[in-house]
Amino acid sequence: MSYCKQQGKDKIIFVTKEDHETPSSAELIAEDPNDPYEDQGLILPNGEVNWNCPCLGGMASGPCGEQFKSAFSCFHYSEEEVKGSECIEQFRTMQECMQRYPELYPQEEDEEDKQSNRNAAEGEEQPSPASS
Amino acid sequence: MLKCRAAWQKLAPLVRSSSTLCRKSAKQTVLKCESSFRPTQRASMSSGPPGGSSDNLLYYLLVGGTVIGGGVYAYSTLHGDKVRYQERIAEIVSRQNKELTPTELQPTEKGEGGSEKETAPPSEAPPVETEQPPLEAVESAPETVPRPEVPPHAPYLLIGGGTASFAAARSIRARDPGARVLIVSEEAELPYMRPPLSKELWFSDDPNVNETLRFKQWNGKERSIYFQPPSFYVSPQDLPYVENGGVAVLNRKKVVHMDVRENKVRLDDGSEISYEKCLIATGGSPRNLQAIERAGEEVIKRTTLFRKIEDFKSLEKISKDVKSITIIGGGFMGSELACALGRRARESGLEVNQLFPEGGNMGKVLPEYLSNWTTDKVKTEGVNVLTDSVVKSVSYQDDKLEIKLKDGRVVKTDHIVAAVGLEPNVELAKSAGLEVDSDFGGFRVNAELQARSNIWVAGDAACFYDIRLGRRRVEHHDHAVVSGRLAGENMSGANKPYWHQSMFWSDLGPDVGYEAIGIVDSSLPTVGVFAKATAKDTPKAAAEESGTGIRSENETEAVASGASESTKTPSSPQVPQQGEDYGKGVIFYLRDNVVVGIILWNVFNRMPIARKIIKDGEEHTDLNEVAKLFNIHED
């Protein structure tokens, strides 16, 4: 059983699990997916990539930012059967850049990129990973 | 056209005089004719006796001579004018060339800034131009030109090297391809995050944490407090030239003067940097107690005003050397440091005191019942808490600091940490002509964080208009990130107002923590809905599940990975312990019956719901129903 007490201007309610099992009657206003003020996710409403998405970390803003943007854009707009298979060059350029900054783009991230490379182009020889 | 006018103006008097002469001559002729008919002589022109053909010849000679003379005069005057004009232009051009030559030594990659200088009206002779050449002329060798340490121009200039500045830099780089961003920082450090300085760094097992500044998150993953390692940044010298632009940090330099009309700033070493867009993210400086400031050198050097890395390093070292530390202040930082030091005290026997005027820890934030509960928690962390304490005076006696309180109590200690608030750094307001807010302090900016045409302000120093909650100034990490990012977006062309509500969090030791959003002021009426806490409801568990150590990053990382759902394992209810009435719950802060602030007490990963409720700004009649949305009984 829930109970409630009042301490001056502050109200305190204790609730049990059962009290909160019934669905809430509080109404929330429906979200507008095209709200220009809201922070957008990775893909903007117009279909473009949101380079400022916090989810990308510093990938689009670092020294290899331009290479990353071109590789990822190519991948994003790719219409090939194996998505991004025509973007090998951009990914390779990006990887070369990232290998110059091992501090920023640690080995594990390189592994992820290689994984996406492998997915993008089957059977293609992958460059050997730089020594950590 | 001017030539014609000038010519006409010169010729006009001549024309007039010649026309008069002509008329005179005409009159003469007429009169002569007349006189030839009249037998009687009449007194006519004084100019020579009227005569026959010899007179006509004389007349023609006179007129011809006048015309030729006039023509010669006109020609020589005009020519002289032209020569004078050309000389003047040549002089001006040569003066311009003299000014431009030193700056032209830099390759033309300056972009718009360079052309701005060239098109500046030469007649005004801007003094700024003459200040730069000596600096650069001195450094430049005849053949190769070493790049100046301070670049003369930065398209994006960010004043201040903290969280807001870094977030803005990242935002600008993401949106404006090849952007060149220059951060000017007073500190010697690259941009870093502050929350671990009063929390995680103290819990580290690493004895070298003072040097490495790395902290282990609860999930075992280690990270540095620096946002990015040095290799991320470009050097300031190379910033104008690197192919794809970058972010450069100019350390140990302070901006002392801002010229808004000329779009440039002056540093403390005299060098000047012109900009196109400028962000002021100067943050704040810790306040001090008057009692300490007037207590003399011996007291001041035993007092820490905690904010920067160097403060952490020094306090960390001191905590090993002294026997007693007293923290003055009962807010976020004071309480966090007290808990951190209290934990250390268990091993070292260090005495940790905390004193403040309020009735309990976080007295200005938490409602009274919760503040009291929190104070008890802080005490169990090993801190000697003195509430309702106002400092009267501090003195140094017998190798100890003596803090005298107004109620007569005396606290003897070796070192003081003053955590009594932050004063926003608004020194630039005067030279820049920016407004400072009298209620909240800080630079006054609009909802888009803009102060004036090309100037934005973000972070602790910004007093901004929040569309939902009204004008405010927020001193939290996530706000610095959110406002910095927004300022960066608006600097690179967007026009978004402050809309995404920032959150903040605090941990009191590793077992109790809360997240909050909006206006959380204990003077507002509150409604708290609580359940009992179990072992799963700790900050430790929350971080372990989400895989990050910094809680504000929880949500943002979730966006990319598709919202990692927290595993729903049934939590066994624990036997209620003494005084554990407020285990976990939600507290709503109300203003005119609208929820303006929410605290999630030991309830984690629910911030998006809280954010939504504040954004809606609705009047909810039953807040218990709203609390149901949070599922506080679940993990």
XYZ file of C-alpha atoms in Angstrom, chain B:
635
model
C 33.266 63.575 -65.428
C 35.161 65.176 -62.624
C 37.673 66.291 -65.150
C 34.986 68.069 -67.092
C 33.682 69.717 -63.981
C 37.119 70.723 -62.819
C 37.919 71.984 -66.235
C 34.683 73.955 -66.377
C 35.266 75.384 -62.964
C 38.711 76.540 -63.952
C 37.528 77.884 -67.201
C 34.418 79.593 -65.872
C 36.094 82.755 -64.666
C 38.006 82.880 -67.915
C 34.823 82.409 -69.839
C 33.126 85.101 -67.895
C 35.956 87.517 -68.336
C 36.298 86.680 -71.995
C 32.582 87.026 -72.515
C 32.641 90.379 -70.819
C 35.485 91.321 -73.048
C 33.533 90.146 -76.058
C 30.505 92.108 -75.019
C 32.667 95.108 -74.391
C 34.186 94.744 -77.782
C 30.777 94.300 -79.301
C 29.561 97.389 -77.569
C 32.584 99.175 -78.815
C 31.847 98.123 -82.336
C 28.247 99.160 -82.069
C 29.117 102.428 -80.552
C 31.727 102.952 -83.123
C 29.116 102.409 -85.784
C 26.800 104.733 -83.994
C 29.438 107.280 -83.509
C 30.294 107.143 -87.142
C 26.769 108.319 -87.889
C 26.732 111.041 -85.338
C 28.631 114.081 -86.040
C 28.861 114.997 -82.396
C 31.486 113.198 -80.373
C 30.331 111.265 -77.372
C 32.321 110.191 -74.440
C 32.530 106.465 -74.910
C 34.995 103.806 -73.903
C 38.028 104.857 -72.069
C 39.834 102.103 -73.823
C 41.663 103.818 -76.565
C 40.391 106.265 -79.095
C 37.936 104.867 -81.591
C 39.535 104.503 -84.913
C 39.365 102.756 -88.244
C 40.879 99.504 -89.549
C 43.929 99.771 -87.352
C 41.592 99.637 -84.435
C 39.925 96.516 -85.787
C 43.287 94.811 -86.115
C 44.135 95.771 -82.603
C 40.817 94.423 -81.511
C 41.371 91.102 -83.204
C 44.847 90.825 -81.751
C 43.548 91.583 -78.300
C 40.788 89.016 -78.426
C 43.004 86.399 -80.037
C 45.707 86.934 -77.476
C 43.225 86.635 -74.673
C 41.815 83.433 -76.035
C 45.217 81.906 -76.519
C 46.362 83.082 -73.133
C 43.233 81.686 -71.545
C 43.681 78.396 -73.300
C 47.271 78.099 -72.185
C 46.317 78.946 -68.641
C 43.496 76.434 -68.591
C 45.705 73.707 -69.985
C 48.490 74.287 -67.532
C 46.128 74.348 -64.573
C 44.432 71.153 -65.557
C 47.698 69.450 -66.237
C 49.064 70.545 -62.914
C 46.021 69.208 -61.181
C 46.302 65.910 -62.954
C 49.924 65.564 -61.975
C 49.125 66.386 -58.386
C 46.311 63.853 -58.353
C 48.493 61.125 -59.724
C 51.200 61.859 -57.232
C 48.683 61.581 -54.402
C 47.368 58.257 -55.620
C 50.871 56.930 -56.019
C 51.657 57.945 -52.484
C 48.624 56.234 -51.091
C 49.324 53.080 -53.042
C 52.889 53.023 -51.902
C 51.752 53.388 -48.314
C 49.368 50.484 -48.739
C 52.097 48.396 -50.285
C 54.350 49.066 -47.333
C 51.647 47.783 -44.990
C 50.790 44.806 -47.096
C 54.268 43.537 -47.822
C 54.891 41.993 -44.382
C 51.451 40.346 -44.326
C 51.840 39.268 -47.921
C 54.782 37.200 -46.767
C 52.196 34.705 -45.541
C 50.796 32.687 -48.391
C 47.345 33.708 -49.493
C 45.625 30.898 -47.611
C 44.265 33.405 -45.181
C 41.066 33.501 -47.132
C 38.555 36.205 -46.387
C 40.560 37.668 -43.568
C 43.354 38.623 -45.906
C 41.107 40.265 -48.467
C 39.405 42.141 -45.691
C 42.657 43.851 -44.900
C 43.397 44.744 -48.458
C 40.058 46.362 -49.065
C 40.156 48.379 -45.864
C 39.876 52.073 -46.777
C 43.466 53.264 -46.999
C 42.716 56.867 -46.105
C 41.768 55.865 -42.588
C 45.205 54.289 -42.040
C 44.102 51.669 -39.515
C 46.614 51.595 -36.707
C 46.227 47.851 -36.348
C 48.139 47.259 -39.570
C 51.188 49.015 -38.299
C 51.230 47.002 -35.108
C 51.473 43.682 -36.862
C 54.315 44.303 -39.349
C 56.983 45.001 -36.716
C 56.163 41.702 -35.014
C 56.308 39.741 -38.210
C 59.069 41.755 -39.865
C 61.309 40.967 -36.938
C 60.684 37.269 -37.275
C 60.886 37.041 -41.047
C 64.150 36.204 -42.734
C 64.770 37.528 -46.244
C 64.188 34.186 -47.998
C 62.331 31.652 -45.780
C 59.591 32.872 -43.460
C 59.180 30.995 -40.138
C 55.547 30.731 -39.219
C 54.521 32.871 -36.253
C 53.682 31.107 -33.015
C 50.398 32.957 -32.881
C 48.512 32.764 -36.182
C 47.304 36.239 -37.147
C 43.925 35.020 -38.267
C 41.584 32.226 -37.313
C 38.234 31.763 -39.044
C 36.844 30.229 -35.860
C 38.318 31.598 -32.654
C 37.345 29.949 -29.374
C 38.350 31.797 -26.226
C 38.828 29.328 -23.399
C 40.051 25.746 -23.499
C 37.461 23.862 -21.497
C 34.575 21.526 -22.145
C 32.301 23.996 -23.932
C 35.100 25.109 -26.200
C 36.041 21.582 -27.157
C 32.438 20.613 -27.824
C 32.090 23.637 -30.083
C 35.313 22.785 -31.910
C 34.062 19.295 -32.572
C 30.729 20.587 -33.783
C 32.306 23.100 -36.142
C 34.677 20.520 -37.595
C 31.833 18.090 -38.163
C 29.678 20.627 -39.974
C 32.140 22.841 -41.827
C 34.505 20.739 -43.918
C 38.102 21.729 -43.510
C 37.319 24.266 -40.796
C 40.263 25.891 -39.023
C 39.531 26.268 -35.341
C 41.842 27.994 -32.880
C 41.352 27.512 -29.137
C 43.106 30.025 -26.907
C 43.554 28.754 -23.365
C 45.035 30.312 -20.260
C 45.902 26.871 -18.923
C 48.859 24.750 -19.863
C 46.635 21.745 -20.551
C 44.761 20.484 -23.561
C 40.964 20.400 -23.104
C 39.856 17.948 -20.450
C 36.748 17.004 -18.510
C 36.329 18.132 -14.920
C 33.913 15.663 -13.246
C 36.546 12.951 -12.667
C 38.719 15.482 -10.826
C 36.367 15.307 -7.862
C 35.165 11.752 -8.349
C 36.717 8.947 -10.365
C 40.342 10.049 -10.125
C 40.173 9.773 -6.360
C 38.907 6.199 -6.520
C 41.693 5.047 -8.779
C 43.979 2.250 -7.607
C 46.831 3.616 -9.651
C 49.482 5.228 -7.453
C 50.580 7.306 -10.440
C 47.155 8.760 -11.112
C 48.607 12.164 -10.396
C 50.703 11.874 -13.547
C 48.629 9.740 -15.860
C 45.278 11.335 -15.066
C 43.629 8.177 -16.228
C 40.740 6.665 -14.426
C 39.241 3.247 -14.517
C 35.574 3.226 -15.127
C 33.412 0.772 -13.263
C 33.370 -1.549 -16.219
C 37.135 -1.780 -16.202
C 37.655 0.384 -19.266
C 40.255 3.007 -18.690
C 40.262 6.447 -20.190
C 42.052 9.713 -19.837
C 40.402 12.883 -18.620
C 41.654 14.589 -21.743
C 39.040 14.645 -24.458
C 41.608 13.761 -27.088
C 45.320 12.938 -27.068
C 47.777 15.541 -28.400
C 47.914 13.920 -31.855
C 44.311 15.015 -32.469
C 45.334 18.642 -32.566
C 47.208 20.702 -35.123
C 49.847 23.136 -33.928
C 48.744 26.781 -33.956
C 51.591 27.658 -36.337
C 50.395 25.165 -38.904
C 46.695 25.870 -38.544
C 46.427 28.286 -41.499
C 48.195 25.842 -43.805
C 47.086 22.281 -43.108
C 45.142 20.881 -45.986
C 41.963 19.820 -44.280
C 42.034 22.349 -41.455
C 41.924 21.187 -37.851
C 41.742 22.212 -34.234
C 44.718 23.993 -32.692
C 45.194 24.873 -29.037
C 47.237 27.915 -28.039
C 48.202 27.343 -24.410
C 49.268 29.766 -21.697
C 47.808 32.737 -23.521
C 45.046 34.942 -22.258
C 42.762 37.137 -24.326
C 42.818 40.514 -22.619
C 41.053 42.738 -25.126
C 38.374 42.233 -27.687
C 37.756 44.631 -30.560
C 34.304 43.801 -31.843
C 34.264 46.396 -34.624
C 37.491 45.146 -36.154
C 36.734 41.494 -35.347
C 39.974 40.839 -33.551
C 41.352 40.066 -30.123
C 44.565 40.934 -28.352
C 46.455 38.501 -26.179
C 48.431 39.166 -23.031
C 51.688 38.940 -24.994
C 50.585 41.723 -27.338
C 49.855 39.617 -30.401
C 46.573 40.002 -32.204
C 44.308 37.471 -33.826
C 41.527 38.418 -36.179
C 38.522 36.151 -36.525
C 35.321 35.641 -38.424
C 33.341 33.834 -35.754
C 34.217 33.928 -32.075
C 33.105 31.873 -29.104
C 33.623 33.053 -25.557
C 33.871 30.010 -23.288
C 35.911 31.453 -20.493
C 34.145 29.525 -17.753
C 34.605 30.746 -14.217
C 37.006 31.044 -11.332
C 36.375 29.534 -7.929
C 35.137 31.975 -5.319
C 36.908 32.363 -2.022
C 35.753 33.264 1.436
C 36.456 36.789 2.564
C 37.576 35.376 5.879
C 40.351 33.490 4.139
C 41.364 36.276 1.792
C 42.010 38.668 4.632
C 43.612 36.035 6.829
C 47.103 36.420 5.455
C 49.655 34.537 3.425
C 50.041 31.541 5.744
C 46.341 30.758 5.504
C 46.029 31.449 1.789
C 48.848 29.102 0.868
C 47.182 26.357 2.852
C 43.896 26.829 1.001
C 42.904 25.108 -2.212
C 40.373 26.605 -4.616
C 39.534 23.478 -6.517
C 38.877 23.565 -10.248
C 41.801 22.566 -12.423
C 44.114 19.648 -12.951
C 46.860 21.387 -10.986
C 44.470 21.754 -8.051
C 43.752 18.046 -8.157
C 47.437 17.209 -8.307
C 48.307 19.419 -5.400
C 45.395 18.294 -3.238
C 46.092 14.654 -3.993
C 49.620 15.111 -2.798
C 48.586 17.118 0.238
C 46.038 14.502 1.258
C 48.912 12.105 1.771
C 51.005 14.513 3.793
C 48.632 16.200 6.233
C 46.552 14.880 9.083
C 43.427 16.957 8.691
C 41.628 18.573 5.782
C 38.538 20.756 6.069
C 36.193 21.412 3.202
C 34.162 24.578 3.398
C 31.002 24.334 1.295
C 28.167 21.832 1.101
C 27.287 21.802 -2.594
C 28.154 19.353 -5.332
C 31.881 19.742 -5.396
C 32.323 20.118 -1.671
C 30.314 16.995 -0.930
C 31.954 14.959 -3.664
C 35.425 15.891 -2.502
C 34.443 15.196 1.087
C 33.292 11.697 0.153
C 36.376 11.087 -1.985
C 38.741 12.202 0.770
C 36.684 10.370 3.363
C 37.215 7.172 1.453
C 40.958 7.783 1.400
C 40.800 8.494 5.085
C 39.914 4.885 5.797
C 43.402 3.795 4.836
C 45.431 6.753 5.962
C 43.601 7.901 9.056
C 43.178 11.327 7.574
C 40.639 13.523 9.350
C 38.128 14.970 6.921
C 35.816 17.774 8.030
C 33.109 19.463 6.030
C 31.330 22.571 7.175
C 28.652 24.741 5.557
C 25.842 27.135 6.496
C 22.959 24.945 5.281
C 21.218 22.290 7.328
C 22.508 19.396 5.263
C 24.579 18.421 2.224
C 23.158 19.758 -1.055
C 20.874 21.896 1.072
C 20.196 24.257 -1.826
C 19.326 21.427 -4.184
C 17.609 18.615 -2.314
C 14.405 18.948 -0.287
C 15.093 18.955 3.400
C 14.298 15.319 4.111
C 16.574 14.163 1.339
C 19.318 16.584 2.284
C 19.301 15.165 5.806
C 19.416 11.616 4.483
C 22.320 12.560 2.250
C 24.216 14.132 5.126
C 23.968 10.881 7.061
C 25.301 9.057 4.018
C 28.249 11.441 3.764
C 28.980 10.866 7.439
C 29.139 7.122 6.883
C 31.746 7.793 4.190
C 34.042 8.950 6.959
C 33.418 12.697 6.925
C 32.958 14.805 10.012
C 30.077 17.032 8.873
C 29.304 20.284 10.671
C 26.014 21.774 9.492
C 24.713 25.281 10.218
C 28.286 26.555 10.277
C 29.218 30.027 9.166
C 32.905 30.921 9.099
C 33.777 34.031 11.071
C 37.547 34.107 10.762
C 40.533 31.962 9.928
C 44.008 32.252 11.414
C 47.283 30.388 11.448
C 48.524 29.426 14.886
C 50.910 26.764 16.197
C 51.361 25.212 12.797
C 47.613 24.717 12.445
C 44.808 26.578 10.755
C 42.111 27.711 13.154
C 38.647 28.226 11.734
C 36.404 30.162 14.076
C 32.701 29.794 13.440
C 30.091 32.385 14.264
C 28.485 30.171 16.879
C 31.761 29.906 18.745
C 32.949 26.472 17.610
C 36.546 26.187 16.504
C 37.880 23.746 13.933
C 41.617 23.068 13.849
C 42.951 21.702 10.597
C 46.024 21.514 8.368
C 44.511 22.390 5.020
C 41.351 24.002 3.715
C 39.474 23.352 0.497
C 37.106 26.199 -0.322
C 34.175 25.037 -2.458
C 31.930 28.057 -2.174
C 30.873 28.682 -5.722
C 32.056 29.895 -9.087
C 32.492 33.428 -10.351
C 31.962 33.624 -14.141
C 34.906 35.143 -16.034
C 33.393 38.179 -17.710
C 36.439 40.455 -17.923
C 36.105 40.660 -21.717
C 32.648 42.205 -21.437
C 34.088 45.659 -21.004
C 36.324 45.807 -24.067
C 33.888 43.834 -26.182
C 30.894 45.876 -25.121
C 28.923 42.817 -24.069
C 26.093 42.745 -21.606
C 26.570 41.064 -18.253
C 23.553 39.684 -16.465
C 22.943 41.161 -13.030
C 20.795 38.321 -11.686
C 22.793 35.261 -12.660
C 26.139 36.707 -13.672
C 27.801 35.762 -16.921
C 27.463 37.152 -20.440
C 23.873 37.706 -21.470
C 23.038 35.850 -24.659
C 19.849 35.023 -26.515
C 18.246 31.624 -26.982
C 20.690 30.865 -29.793
C 23.583 31.642 -27.450
C 24.530 34.710 -29.420
C 25.793 37.852 -27.694
C 26.416 39.984 -30.766
C 26.769 39.488 -34.506
C 29.796 37.230 -34.599
C 30.083 36.370 -30.938
C 28.609 33.422 -29.099
C 29.009 32.379 -25.479
C 28.693 28.855 -24.069
C 29.337 26.954 -20.864
C 29.571 28.281 -17.325
C 29.948 31.872 -18.502
C 26.746 32.002 -20.547
C 23.548 33.429 -19.124
C 21.154 32.275 -21.806
C 17.461 32.217 -22.492
C 16.012 28.754 -22.112
C 12.747 28.718 -24.072
C 11.158 26.324 -21.624
C 12.566 27.326 -18.270
C 13.434 30.972 -18.696
C 16.714 32.813 -18.406
C 19.341 30.888 -16.494
C 23.001 30.110 -16.106
C 24.093 26.508 -15.619
C 27.421 25.316 -14.259
C 27.412 21.631 -15.141
C 29.484 19.437 -17.418
C 26.684 18.258 -19.679
C 25.462 21.805 -20.124
C 28.941 22.793 -21.248
C 28.849 19.975 -23.778
C 25.313 20.746 -24.981
C 25.756 24.497 -25.149
C 29.206 24.205 -26.682
C 27.865 21.900 -29.343
C 24.928 24.210 -30.013
C 27.162 27.275 -30.222
C 29.391 25.408 -32.657
C 26.377 24.519 -34.779
C 25.154 28.097 -34.840
C 28.623 29.400 -35.605
C 28.710 27.129 -38.646
C 25.404 28.272 -40.020
C 22.572 26.731 -38.005
C 19.979 28.739 -36.136
C 18.893 26.476 -33.350
C 17.866 27.674 -29.909
C 18.725 25.987 -26.658
C 16.275 23.140 -26.684
C 17.912 19.870 -25.680
C 17.805 20.068 -21.911
C 21.145 19.249 -20.332
C 21.363 16.999 -17.297
C 23.758 16.662 -14.390
C 24.642 13.996 -11.934
C 26.431 13.513 -8.660
C 27.810 10.507 -6.851
C 28.260 10.381 -3.143
C 30.701 7.571 -2.944
C 30.244 4.562 -5.188
C 26.997 3.394 -3.647
C 24.630 6.316 -3.972
C 24.078 8.636 -6.867
C 21.482 10.619 -8.707
C 20.843 12.217 -12.043
C 18.959 15.442 -12.448
C 17.601 17.715 -15.132
C 16.098 21.189 -15.252
C 15.699 23.612 -12.373
C 16.445 21.731 -9.172
C 16.137 24.313 -6.425
C 15.189 23.268 -2.920
C 13.108 26.395 -2.443
C 10.558 25.058 -4.933
C 7.735 22.760 -3.810
C 8.573 19.144 -4.520
C 6.815 15.816 -4.853
C 8.935 12.723 -4.238
C 7.846 9.193 -5.172
C 10.018 6.476 -3.623
C 10.459 2.732 -3.600
C 12.957 0.641 -1.749
C 16.550 0.310 -3.030
C 18.063 -3.089 -3.831
C 21.668 -4.109 -4.533
C 21.139 -3.438 -8.212
C 20.347 0.213 -7.698
C 23.736 1.753 -7.456
C 25.724 3.981 -9.812
C 28.188 1.117 -10.122
C 25.556 -1.183 -11.561
C 24.266 1.491 -13.897
C 27.674 2.155 -15.359
C 28.475 -1.514 -15.697
C 25.393 -2.087 -17.774
C 25.809 0.825 -20.083
C 29.563 0.486 -20.474
C 30.472 4.088 -19.864
C 31.852 5.905 -16.883
C 30.438 9.297 -17.685
C 26.703 9.111 -17.298
C 25.748 11.858 -19.686
C 27.304 9.768 -22.443
C 24.853 6.926 -21.748
C 22.082 8.332 -23.850
C 24.125 9.660 -26.697
C 25.959 6.417 -27.268
C 22.667 4.595 -27.128
C 21.465 6.531 -30.156
C 24.108 4.953 -32.378
C 24.021 1.422 -31.086
C 20.246 1.279 -31.086
C 19.559 1.825 -27.412
C 21.128 -0.996 -25.496
C 18.334 -2.191 -23.294
C 19.357 -2.826 -19.742
C 19.085 -6.500 -18.961
C 16.009 -7.205 -16.964
C 17.042 -9.639 -14.292
C 14.689 -9.842 -11.351
C 16.097 -7.940 -8.398
C 15.574 -9.418 -5.016
C 14.325 -6.880 -2.494
C 16.853 -6.338 0.258
C 16.061 -6.348 3.907
C 15.305 -2.697 4.685
C 18.240 -1.211 6.538
C 18.036 1.404 9.207
C 17.419 4.836 7.739
C 17.151 3.604 4.178
C 13.754 5.103 3.649
C 14.656 6.918 0.457
C 16.256 4.102 -1.449
C 15.257 5.035 -4.938
C 12.701 7.248 -6.522
C 11.834 10.300 -8.520
C 11.509 13.827 -7.208
C 9.592 16.451 -9.152
C 10.271 20.162 -8.710
C 7.271 22.348 -9.452
C 6.825 25.936 -10.458
C 3.221 27.052 -10.867
C 2.162 23.410 -10.965
C 4.421 22.651 -13.898
C 7.340 20.265 -13.515
C 10.512 22.277 -14.132
C 13.035 19.903 -12.603
C 13.396 16.192 -11.937
C 15.842 14.195 -9.850
C 16.236 10.501 -10.524
C 17.344 9.172 -7.188
C 19.279 5.922 -7.615
C 17.226 5.340 -10.757
C 19.296 5.293 -13.924
C 18.956 5.234 -17.702
C 15.604 7.003 -17.539
C 16.776 10.473 -18.420
C 14.968 10.637 -21.784
C 11.607 10.287 -20.030
C 12.506 13.030 -17.597
C 13.626 15.230 -20.441
C 10.355 14.668 -22.238
C 8.265 15.619 -19.232
C 10.125 18.885 -18.810
C 9.936 19.620 -22.517
C 6.174 19.149 -22.544
C 5.755 21.607 -19.708
C 2.277 20.282 -18.936
C 0.345 20.617 -15.718
C -0.082 17.099 -14.418
C -2.697 16.697 -11.729
C -1.367 13.464 -10.258
C 2.405 13.200 -10.176
C 2.225 9.632 -8.966
C 0.875 8.786 -12.408
C 3.792 10.596 -13.991
C 6.150 8.706 -11.709
C 4.770 5.438 -13.090
C 6.402 6.300 -16.404
C 9.777 5.777 -14.792
C 9.235 2.201 -13.685
C 11.194 2.835 -10.545
C 10.767 -0.678 -9.263
C 12.526 -2.140 -12.259
C 16.268 -2.041 -12.860
